[in-house]
Amino acid sequence: MSFSSGSMRGGRTRKFKAEINVVPYIDVMMVLLVIFMVTAPMVNPNEIELPNAAKSTLPPTEYIRIDLKADASATVSVQGKKSGAKPSETVASRGELGKKLQALYSENPDLAVMIAADKNIKYDEVIQAISEAKKIGISRVGLATK
């Protein structure tokens, strides 16, 4: 009497499946998707609270100050000992700001640039002002803090 693996169960042989059952994984992913869809409208990404910075230990005595305002205008002035020679000038656009900054930097290449911005101004405009100063060749650019 010879015994085979399938003879004890009525002659049917059993085959093993070498597959992963993905149905539970799909269920978990659907639950996560629903959670993210429900919580995403509750998060408000439009308002970012930036921290306040402390004063630097040694601010420059003479520098070119740029005051950026929310209405896309800016005020450019030279602060320090040379401030009596040049009064502050208001420029109406960011293009004029670059030209005025270039003129002041060509007269005083050793001065640093300090950028002060209104609290309600877009962060992108401050970055563009820093980028404009770097394009001109100014290596010392700082941000004014209160």
PDB file of C-alpha atoms in Angstrom:
ATOM      1  CA  MET A   1       0.000   0.000   0.000  1.00  0.00           C
ATOM      2  CA  SER A   2       1.548   3.196  -1.074  1.00  0.00           C
ATOM      3  CA  PHE A   3       0.613   6.471   0.465  1.00  0.00           C
ATOM      4  CA  SER A   4       0.756   9.698  -1.413  1.00  0.00           C
ATOM      5  CA  SER A   5       0.261  13.155  -0.009  1.00  0.00           C
ATOM      6  CA  GLY A   6      -3.177  13.513  -1.539  1.00  0.00           C
ATOM      7  CA  SER A   7      -4.535  10.017  -0.997  1.00  0.00           C
ATOM      8  CA  MET A   8      -5.649  10.609   2.580  1.00  0.00           C
ATOM      9  CA  ARG A   9      -7.998  13.426   1.617  1.00  0.00           C
ATOM     10  CA  GLY A  10      -9.857  11.959  -1.195  1.00  0.00           C
ATOM     11  CA  GLY A  11      -7.204  12.291  -3.855  1.00  0.00           C
ATOM     12  CA  ARG A  12      -7.032  16.088  -4.052  1.00  0.00           C
ATOM     13  CA  THR A  13      -3.666  17.686  -3.717  1.00  0.00           C
ATOM     14  CA  ARG A  14      -3.356  21.017  -1.980  1.00  0.00           C
ATOM     15  CA  LYS A  15      -1.278  23.820  -3.560  1.00  0.00           C
ATOM     16  CA  PHE A  16       0.263  26.636  -1.564  1.00  0.00           C
ATOM     17  CA  LYS A  17      -0.234  30.239  -2.610  1.00  0.00           C
ATOM     18  CA  ALA A  18       2.870  32.399  -2.594  1.00  0.00           C
ATOM     19  CA  GLU A  19       0.959  35.684  -2.813  1.00  0.00           C
ATOM     20  CA  ILE A  20       0.435  38.554  -0.406  1.00  0.00           C
ATOM     21  CA  ASN A  21      -3.134  39.376   0.462  1.00  0.00           C
ATOM     22  CA  VAL A  22      -3.309  43.156  -0.187  1.00  0.00           C
ATOM     23  CA  VAL A  23      -6.937  43.687   0.810  1.00  0.00           C
ATOM     24  CA  PRO A  24      -6.110  44.612   4.464  1.00  0.00           C
ATOM     25  CA  TYR A  25      -3.456  47.065   3.286  1.00  0.00           C
ATOM     26  CA  ILE A  26      -5.934  48.756   0.970  1.00  0.00           C
ATOM     27  CA  ASP A  27      -8.380  49.071   3.866  1.00  0.00           C
ATOM     28  CA  VAL A  28      -5.740  50.719   6.056  1.00  0.00           C
ATOM     29  CA  MET A  29      -4.772  53.133   3.264  1.00  0.00           C
ATOM     30  CA  MET A  30      -8.409  54.103   2.727  1.00  0.00           C
ATOM     31  CA  VAL A  31      -8.819  54.871   6.453  1.00  0.00           C
ATOM     32  CA  LEU A  32      -5.652  57.028   6.397  1.00  0.00           C
ATOM     33  CA  LEU A  33      -6.884  58.838   3.292  1.00  0.00           C
ATOM     34  CA  VAL A  34     -10.185  59.648   4.980  1.00  0.00           C
ATOM     35  CA  ILE A  35      -8.369  60.912   8.099  1.00  0.00           C
ATOM     36  CA  PHE A  36      -6.150  63.223   6.030  1.00  0.00           C
ATOM     37  CA  MET A  37      -9.105  64.482   3.987  1.00  0.00           C
ATOM     38  CA  VAL A  38     -11.014  65.363   7.154  1.00  0.00           C
ATOM     39  CA  THR A  39      -8.109  67.046   8.978  1.00  0.00           C
ATOM     40  CA  ALA A  40      -6.629  68.977   6.012  1.00  0.00           C
ATOM     41  CA  PRO A  41      -9.291  71.746   5.944  1.00  0.00           C
ATOM     42  CA  MET A  42      -8.794  72.314   9.674  1.00  0.00           C
ATOM     43  CA  VAL A  43      -5.161  73.378   9.230  1.00  0.00           C
ATOM     44  CA  ASN A  44      -4.657  77.038   8.265  1.00  0.00           C
ATOM     45  CA  PRO A  45      -1.363  77.337   6.325  1.00  0.00           C
ATOM     46  CA  ASN A  46      -1.908  81.027   5.444  1.00  0.00           C
ATOM     47  CA  GLU A  47      -0.729  82.438   8.749  1.00  0.00           C
ATOM     48  CA  ILE A  48       2.787  81.812  10.016  1.00  0.00           C
ATOM     49  CA  GLU A  49       3.992  83.189  13.314  1.00  0.00           C
ATOM     50  CA  LEU A  50       7.655  84.129  13.001  1.00  0.00           C
ATOM     51  CA  PRO A  51       9.778  84.351  16.137  1.00  0.00           C
ATOM     52  CA  ASN A  52      11.311  87.604  17.338  1.00  0.00           C
ATOM     53  CA  ALA A  53      15.075  87.841  17.070  1.00  0.00           C
ATOM     54  CA  ALA A  54      17.456  89.331  19.593  1.00  0.00           C
ATOM     55  CA  LYS A  55      19.777  92.201  18.729  1.00  0.00           C
ATOM     56  CA  SER A  56      23.177  91.368  17.309  1.00  0.00           C
ATOM     57  CA  THR A  57      26.171  91.894  19.522  1.00  0.00           C
ATOM     58  CA  LEU A  58      27.913  94.422  17.302  1.00  0.00           C
ATOM     59  CA  PRO A  59      25.715  96.244  14.758  1.00  0.00           C
ATOM     60  CA  PRO A  60      27.482  98.339  12.106  1.00  0.00           C
ATOM     61  CA  THR A  61      27.887 102.061  12.840  1.00  0.00           C
ATOM     62  CA  GLU A  62      27.267 103.101   9.226  1.00  0.00           C
ATOM     63  CA  TYR A  63      24.977 101.259   6.864  1.00  0.00           C
ATOM     64  CA  ILE A  64      22.469 101.640   4.066  1.00  0.00           C
ATOM     65  CA  ARG A  65      18.970 101.195   5.500  1.00  0.00           C
ATOM     66  CA  ILE A  66      16.086  99.934   3.371  1.00  0.00           C
ATOM     67  CA  ASP A  67      12.581 100.210   4.843  1.00  0.00           C
ATOM     68  CA  LEU A  68      10.113  98.039   2.921  1.00  0.00           C
ATOM     69  CA  LYS A  69       6.435  98.941   3.191  1.00  0.00           C
ATOM     70  CA  ALA A  70       3.334  96.878   2.438  1.00  0.00           C
ATOM     71  CA  ASP A  71       2.247  99.163  -0.425  1.00  0.00           C
ATOM     72  CA  ALA A  72       5.312  98.077  -2.519  1.00  0.00           C
ATOM     73  CA  SER A  73       7.185 101.304  -1.769  1.00  0.00           C
ATOM     74  CA  ALA A  74      10.489 101.536   0.047  1.00  0.00           C
ATOM     75  CA  THR A  75      12.633 104.141   1.762  1.00  0.00           C
ATOM     76  CA  VAL A  76      16.399 104.066   1.230  1.00  0.00           C
ATOM     77  CA  SER A  77      18.772 106.059   3.455  1.00  0.00           C
ATOM     78  CA  VAL A  78      22.340 106.050   4.733  1.00  0.00           C
ATOM     79  CA  GLN A  79      22.493 105.762   8.531  1.00  0.00           C
ATOM     80  CA  GLY A  80      25.416 106.785  10.737  1.00  0.00           C
ATOM     81  CA  LYS A  81      27.997 109.541  10.324  1.00  0.00           C
ATOM     82  CA  LYS A  82      27.273 109.976   6.629  1.00  0.00           C
ATOM     83  CA  SER A  83      23.506 110.297   7.133  1.00  0.00           C
ATOM     84  CA  GLY A  84      23.669 114.120   7.082  1.00  0.00           C
ATOM     85  CA  ALA A  85      24.920 114.060   3.496  1.00  0.00           C
ATOM     86  CA  LYS A  86      22.098 111.938   2.050  1.00  0.00           C
ATOM     87  CA  PRO A  87      18.471 112.341   3.152  1.00  0.00           C
ATOM     88  CA  SER A  88      16.170 109.338   2.922  1.00  0.00           C
ATOM     89  CA  GLU A  89      14.578 108.813  -0.459  1.00  0.00           C
ATOM     90  CA  THR A  90      11.338 107.001  -1.213  1.00  0.00           C
ATOM     91  CA  VAL A  91      11.160 104.719  -4.244  1.00  0.00           C
ATOM     92  CA  ALA A  92       7.852 103.562  -5.701  1.00  0.00           C
ATOM     93  CA  SER A  93       8.806 100.138  -7.074  1.00  0.00           C
ATOM     94  CA  ARG A  94      11.264  97.329  -6.492  1.00  0.00           C
ATOM     95  CA  GLY A  95      13.027  98.095  -9.809  1.00  0.00           C
ATOM     96  CA  GLU A  96      13.769 101.631  -8.661  1.00  0.00           C
ATOM     97  CA  LEU A  97      14.996 100.186  -5.378  1.00  0.00           C
ATOM     98  CA  GLY A  98      17.662  98.190  -7.217  1.00  0.00           C
ATOM     99  CA  LYS A  99      18.830 101.263  -9.151  1.00  0.00           C
ATOM    100  CA  LYS A 100      18.965 103.435  -6.032  1.00  0.00           C
ATOM    101  CA  LEU A 101      20.786 100.725  -4.090  1.00  0.00           C
ATOM    102  CA  GLN A 102      23.309 100.373  -6.929  1.00  0.00           C
ATOM    103  CA  ALA A 103      23.959 104.138  -6.867  1.00  0.00           C
ATOM    104  CA  LEU A 104      24.450 104.226  -3.082  1.00  0.00           C
ATOM    105  CA  TYR A 105      26.687 101.151  -3.139  1.00  0.00           C
ATOM    106  CA  SER A 106      28.884 102.576  -5.890  1.00  0.00           C
ATOM    107  CA  GLU A 107      29.434 105.705  -3.763  1.00  0.00           C
ATOM    108  CA  ASN A 108      30.045 103.735  -0.542  1.00  0.00           C
ATOM    109  CA  PRO A 109      31.231 100.174  -1.329  1.00  0.00           C
ATOM    110  CA  ASP A 110      32.282  99.487   2.265  1.00  0.00           C
ATOM    111  CA  LEU A 111      28.802  99.963   3.783  1.00  0.00           C
ATOM    112  CA  ALA A 112      26.564  97.097   4.833  1.00  0.00           C
ATOM    113  CA  VAL A 113      22.858  96.953   3.987  1.00  0.00           C
ATOM    114  CA  MET A 114      20.212  96.664   6.702  1.00  0.00           C
ATOM    115  CA  ILE A 115      16.675  95.729   5.631  1.00  0.00           C
ATOM    116  CA  ALA A 116      13.686  96.617   7.817  1.00  0.00           C
ATOM    117  CA  ALA A 117      10.238  95.493   6.708  1.00  0.00           C
ATOM    118  CA  ASP A 118       6.678  96.204   7.773  1.00  0.00           C
ATOM    119  CA  LYS A 119       5.074  93.416   9.796  1.00  0.00           C
ATOM    120  CA  ASN A 120       2.329  92.895   7.191  1.00  0.00           C
ATOM    121  CA  ILE A 121       4.678  92.586   4.200  1.00  0.00           C
ATOM    122  CA  LYS A 122       5.081  89.315   2.342  1.00  0.00           C
ATOM    123  CA  TYR A 123       8.216  87.377   3.225  1.00  0.00           C
ATOM    124  CA  ASP A 124       8.938  86.943  -0.489  1.00  0.00           C
ATOM    125  CA  GLU A 125       9.460  90.693  -0.913  1.00  0.00           C
ATOM    126  CA  VAL A 126      12.115  90.714   1.819  1.00  0.00           C
ATOM    127  CA  ILE A 127      13.895  87.789   0.146  1.00  0.00           C
ATOM    128  CA  GLN A 128      13.758  89.609  -3.210  1.00  0.00           C
ATOM    129  CA  ALA A 129      15.341  92.704  -1.614  1.00  0.00           C
ATOM    130  CA  ILE A 130      18.137  90.555  -0.161  1.00  0.00           C
ATOM    131  CA  SER A 131      18.606  88.874  -3.544  1.00  0.00           C
ATOM    132  CA  GLU A 132      18.764  92.257  -5.283  1.00  0.00           C
ATOM    133  CA  ALA A 133      21.492  93.397  -2.880  1.00  0.00           C
ATOM    134  CA  LYS A 134      23.464  90.189  -3.450  1.00  0.00           C
ATOM    135  CA  LYS A 135      23.192  90.600  -7.259  1.00  0.00           C
ATOM    136  CA  ILE A 136      24.709  94.076  -6.988  1.00  0.00           C
ATOM    137  CA  GLY A 137      27.668  92.622  -5.105  1.00  0.00           C
ATOM    138  CA  ILE A 138      26.885  93.589  -1.521  1.00  0.00           C
ATOM    139  CA  SER A 139      28.178  90.849   0.735  1.00  0.00           C
ATOM    140  CA  ARG A 140      27.003  92.215   4.089  1.00  0.00           C
ATOM    141  CA  VAL A 141      23.200  92.174   4.187  1.00  0.00           C
ATOM    142  CA  GLY A 142      21.300  92.059   7.470  1.00  0.00           C
ATOM    143  CA  LEU A 143      17.749  92.222   8.768  1.00  0.00           C
ATOM    144  CA  ALA A 144      16.739  94.878  11.279  1.00  0.00           C
ATOM    145  CA  THR A 145      14.910  93.681  14.380  1.00  0.00           C
ATOM    146  CA  LYS A 146      13.057  95.477  17.157  1.00  0.00           C
TER     147      LYS A 146
END
